[in-house]
Amino acid sequence: METNIQWDSLDGPALQAQLQKYCTSEGISDIHFAPEKTGVRLEVRLHGILEEIATLTARTYEDFVRQIKFVSKLKLNVTNIPQDGHYTFEQEDRTAEGGEQSRTVNVRVASIPSRFGEKFTLRLLDPDKGIVPLPELGFPTEIHEKLSELVQLPNGIILITGPTGSGKTTTLYALLNTIVGKDRSIITLEDPVEYELPGIVQSQVDHDHDYTFSTGLRSILRHDPDVILVGEIRDYETAQTAIDAALTGHLVLSTLHTNSAIEAIPRLLAMGVSPYTFAPALRAVLAQRLVRTTKKECKGDAKCDPSNNETYDGRMALPELLVVTPSIRQMILDNESAEPMLEQAKKEGYKTMQDWGKIFTDNDDTTDSEIMRVTM
């Protein structure tokens, strides 16, 4: 990935400002600095792919590290332990009418010690990318219409699964956005709060003061919410509390790390939750990945290289949505394994990510190699 910017010629503040401007304009989600013996690799993640854009000298990097530690309130004299911080900046954009408008971009900063110095990773949480209307996430029409129906339910639990970087948080915010302002009290519990969403109450876990997902969820229930977003279910206590909340008149949205929608069920049962409470509480599980979308000029018989990031111009969601039917509910009660559940779900119209991938490639929306990259 080539740019015309001479990154190594900039001082710390100028490098920070130029990176912010460049990355927000290009839709880059993460900035990586990797110290090596002869220099520091500067890499960015675009459309989910990490690409090197420059090699910085140790002197330039040291100046940048001082600047980034200062703005993110990290300890300047600490280099031998990991540190986490954040800062915000205002991104100026030109409107269609020729004026200017600004938006606040939040940057999460993380460092770890490495053999040749501190490695820094910056994640850009841009509201233009994180708060997206549900129909614009790239889901097939039948998926986003069903999700729109599910989030209107008065109670139950809806899970979104997938690896880090698969768009789970973006989908959660899109779902919440469809019900904000509709006479429902919405409270979130996140780690951390990634985007500000007007019209809801957002709370952030604080492990130093024992405000965790499990303890925080119990506290939230005392505030009469209609809808609760729990950032992630990581343990039995959080899982069972979320299920109990779903059974007592609350709609609960949360995430889980599994490879498929079906696998979310045995994963939660393995945590120790009761199938007798889990089965009636669960409404649906959405598993998703993000696939790069093919440029218009690379569709059809065009000879574009599917392994080249320049072949793509964006990303879309590759989903699989399991809606819990009476037969699936009974299989949960019977503690069935994932395979028979998958067979039954397919009989009832369930499509896997591979099934949707075939539809996407037939439509020239993406490539076979891209589907394999995110599903293998």
Short mmCIF file of N, CA and C in Angstrom, two decimals, residues 45-114:
data_model
loop_
_atom_site.label_atom_id
_atom_site.label_comp_id
_atom_site.label_asym_id
_atom_site.label_seq_id
_atom_site.Cartn_x
_atom_site.Cartn_y
_atom_site.Cartn_z
N ARG A 45 -4.49 -1.37 9.07
CA ARG A 45 -5.45 -2.41 8.69
C ARG A 45 -6.57 -1.77 7.87
N LEU A 46 -6.64 -2.16 6.60
CA LEU A 46 -7.64 -1.65 5.66
C LEU A 46 -8.46 -2.82 5.14
N HIS A 47 -9.79 -2.73 5.27
CA HIS A 47 -10.69 -3.81 4.85
C HIS A 47 -10.33 -5.12 5.53
N GLY A 48 -9.80 -5.04 6.75
CA GLY A 48 -9.46 -6.24 7.51
C GLY A 48 -8.09 -6.80 7.23
N ILE A 49 -7.35 -6.21 6.29
CA ILE A 49 -6.03 -6.71 5.89
C ILE A 49 -4.95 -5.76 6.38
N LEU A 50 -3.89 -6.30 7.00
CA LEU A 50 -2.79 -5.49 7.51
C LEU A 50 -1.78 -5.25 6.39
N GLU A 51 -1.47 -3.95 6.16
CA GLU A 51 -0.54 -3.59 5.10
C GLU A 51 0.52 -2.62 5.61
N GLU A 52 1.76 -2.83 5.20
CA GLU A 52 2.85 -1.94 5.60
C GLU A 52 2.86 -0.71 4.71
N ILE A 53 2.99 0.48 5.33
CA ILE A 53 3.02 1.72 4.54
C ILE A 53 4.35 2.46 4.67
N ALA A 54 5.16 2.13 5.69
CA ALA A 54 6.43 2.84 5.84
C ALA A 54 7.30 2.12 6.86
N THR A 55 8.60 2.47 6.84
CA THR A 55 9.52 2.08 7.91
C THR A 55 10.04 3.36 8.54
N LEU A 56 9.86 3.48 9.84
CA LEU A 56 10.29 4.67 10.57
C LEU A 56 11.64 4.42 11.22
N THR A 57 12.43 5.48 11.36
CA THR A 57 13.68 5.37 12.12
C THR A 57 13.33 5.35 13.61
N ALA A 58 14.25 4.84 14.41
CA ALA A 58 14.04 4.78 15.86
C ALA A 58 13.83 6.19 16.42
N ARG A 59 14.52 7.17 15.86
CA ARG A 59 14.41 8.55 16.35
C ARG A 59 13.01 9.11 16.11
N THR A 60 12.49 8.92 14.90
CA THR A 60 11.14 9.38 14.60
C THR A 60 10.12 8.69 15.49
N TYR A 61 10.29 7.39 15.69
CA TYR A 61 9.34 6.62 16.50
C TYR A 61 9.37 7.07 17.96
N GLU A 62 10.57 7.32 18.49
CA GLU A 62 10.68 7.79 19.88
C GLU A 62 9.93 9.10 20.06
N ASP A 63 10.03 9.98 19.09
CA ASP A 63 9.33 11.27 19.16
C ASP A 63 7.82 11.05 19.13
N PHE A 64 7.39 10.13 18.27
CA PHE A 64 5.95 9.82 18.18
C PHE A 64 5.44 9.20 19.47
N VAL A 65 6.22 8.26 20.05
CA VAL A 65 5.81 7.60 21.29
C VAL A 65 5.63 8.62 22.41
N ARG A 66 6.54 9.59 22.52
CA ARG A 66 6.39 10.64 23.53
C ARG A 66 5.08 11.39 23.34
N GLN A 67 4.77 11.70 22.08
CA GLN A 67 3.54 12.44 21.78
C GLN A 67 2.30 11.62 22.10
N ILE A 68 2.29 10.36 21.69
CA ILE A 68 1.09 9.54 21.86
C ILE A 68 0.88 9.19 23.33
N LYS A 69 1.97 9.02 24.08
CA LYS A 69 1.83 8.79 25.52
C LYS A 69 1.26 10.02 26.21
N PHE A 70 1.69 11.19 25.76
CA PHE A 70 1.21 12.43 26.38
C PHE A 70 -0.30 12.60 26.16
N VAL A 71 -0.76 12.43 24.91
CA VAL A 71 -2.18 12.70 24.63
C VAL A 71 -3.09 11.61 25.20
N SER A 72 -2.57 10.37 25.35
CA SER A 72 -3.40 9.28 25.87
C SER A 72 -3.18 9.03 27.36
N LYS A 73 -2.41 9.96 28.01
CA LYS A 73 -2.21 9.92 29.46
C LYS A 73 -1.56 8.61 29.95
N LEU A 74 -0.58 8.13 29.18
CA LEU A 74 0.21 6.99 29.61
C LEU A 74 1.47 7.49 30.31
N LYS A 75 2.07 6.66 31.14
CA LYS A 75 3.26 7.06 31.88
C LYS A 75 4.46 7.11 30.94
N LEU A 76 5.08 8.27 30.85
CA LEU A 76 6.18 8.48 29.91
C LEU A 76 7.40 7.65 30.26
N ASN A 77 7.63 7.41 31.55
CA ASN A 77 8.86 6.73 31.98
C ASN A 77 8.70 5.23 32.13
N VAL A 78 7.51 4.70 31.81
CA VAL A 78 7.27 3.26 31.92
C VAL A 78 7.35 2.63 30.54
N THR A 79 8.26 1.68 30.37
CA THR A 79 8.43 1.02 29.07
C THR A 79 8.43 -0.50 29.17
N ASN A 80 8.44 -1.03 30.39
CA ASN A 80 8.62 -2.48 30.56
C ASN A 80 7.36 -3.23 30.92
N ILE A 81 6.21 -2.55 30.96
CA ILE A 81 4.93 -3.22 31.20
C ILE A 81 3.89 -2.68 30.22
N PRO A 82 2.85 -3.46 29.91
CA PRO A 82 1.80 -2.98 29.00
C PRO A 82 1.07 -1.79 29.61
N GLN A 83 0.62 -0.89 28.74
CA GLN A 83 -0.21 0.24 29.16
C GLN A 83 -1.37 0.39 28.18
N ASP A 84 -2.50 0.90 28.69
CA ASP A 84 -3.67 1.16 27.87
C ASP A 84 -4.18 2.56 28.15
N GLY A 85 -4.57 3.25 27.11
CA GLY A 85 -5.13 4.59 27.26
C GLY A 85 -6.00 4.93 26.08
N HIS A 86 -6.44 6.16 26.03
CA HIS A 86 -7.25 6.60 24.88
C HIS A 86 -7.21 8.11 24.79
N TYR A 87 -7.56 8.61 23.62
CA TYR A 87 -7.73 10.05 23.43
C TYR A 87 -8.73 10.26 22.31
N THR A 88 -9.17 11.47 22.13
CA THR A 88 -10.11 11.78 21.05
C THR A 88 -9.54 12.91 20.20
N PHE A 89 -10.02 12.99 18.98
CA PHE A 89 -9.68 14.13 18.13
C PHE A 89 -10.89 14.47 17.27
N GLU A 90 -10.92 15.71 16.81
CA GLU A 90 -12.01 16.17 15.96
C GLU A 90 -11.61 16.05 14.50
N GLN A 91 -12.41 15.33 13.72
CA GLN A 91 -12.16 15.17 12.29
C GLN A 91 -13.06 16.14 11.52
N GLU A 92 -12.45 17.03 10.76
CA GLU A 92 -13.20 18.01 9.97
C GLU A 92 -13.52 17.42 8.61
N ASP A 93 -14.78 17.53 8.20
CA ASP A 93 -15.22 17.02 6.90
C ASP A 93 -15.94 18.14 6.15
N ARG A 94 -15.80 18.11 4.85
CA ARG A 94 -16.51 19.09 4.02
C ARG A 94 -17.87 18.52 3.64
N THR A 95 -18.91 19.32 3.81
CA THR A 95 -20.26 18.89 3.48
C THR A 95 -20.54 19.07 2.00
N ALA A 96 -21.64 18.48 1.54
CA ALA A 96 -22.03 18.60 0.13
C ALA A 96 -22.30 20.05 -0.25
N GLU A 97 -22.70 20.86 0.75
CA GLU A 97 -23.01 22.27 0.48
C GLU A 97 -21.77 23.15 0.48
N GLY A 98 -20.61 22.55 0.75
CA GLY A 98 -19.37 23.31 0.74
C GLY A 98 -18.93 23.80 2.10
N GLY A 99 -19.73 23.55 3.14
CA GLY A 99 -19.36 23.94 4.48
C GLY A 99 -18.51 22.87 5.15
N GLU A 100 -18.33 23.01 6.46
CA GLU A 100 -17.54 22.03 7.20
C GLU A 100 -18.32 21.54 8.40
N GLN A 101 -18.12 20.27 8.74
CA GLN A 101 -18.69 19.70 9.95
C GLN A 101 -17.64 18.80 10.58
N SER A 102 -17.73 18.64 11.88
CA SER A 102 -16.74 17.83 12.57
C SER A 102 -17.40 16.67 13.29
N ARG A 103 -16.63 15.62 13.50
CA ARG A 103 -17.08 14.49 14.29
C ARG A 103 -15.95 14.08 15.22
N THR A 104 -16.30 13.53 16.37
CA THR A 104 -15.30 13.13 17.34
C THR A 104 -14.92 11.67 17.12
N VAL A 105 -13.64 11.42 16.92
CA VAL A 105 -13.12 10.06 16.74
C VAL A 105 -12.37 9.67 18.01
N ASN A 106 -12.70 8.52 18.55
CA ASN A 106 -12.04 8.02 19.75
C ASN A 106 -10.92 7.06 19.34
N VAL A 107 -9.78 7.18 19.96
CA VAL A 107 -8.63 6.32 19.64
C VAL A 107 -8.23 5.54 20.89
N ARG A 108 -8.26 4.21 20.81
CA ARG A 108 -7.77 3.36 21.89
C ARG A 108 -6.31 3.05 21.65
N VAL A 109 -5.50 3.27 22.66
CA VAL A 109 -4.05 3.12 22.56
C VAL A 109 -3.60 1.98 23.47
N ALA A 110 -2.79 1.07 22.94
CA ALA A 110 -2.28 -0.04 23.73
C ALA A 110 -0.79 -0.23 23.42
N SER A 111 -0.02 -0.50 24.47
CA SER A 111 1.41 -0.76 24.28
C SER A 111 1.79 -2.06 24.98
N ILE A 112 2.79 -2.73 24.43
CA ILE A 112 3.41 -3.87 25.10
C ILE A 112 4.91 -3.78 24.87
N PRO A 113 5.71 -4.24 25.86
CA PRO A 113 7.16 -4.26 25.66
C PRO A 113 7.55 -5.36 24.67
N SER A 114 8.51 -5.06 23.81
CA SER A 114 9.02 -6.08 22.89
C SER A 114 10.55 -6.02 22.89
#
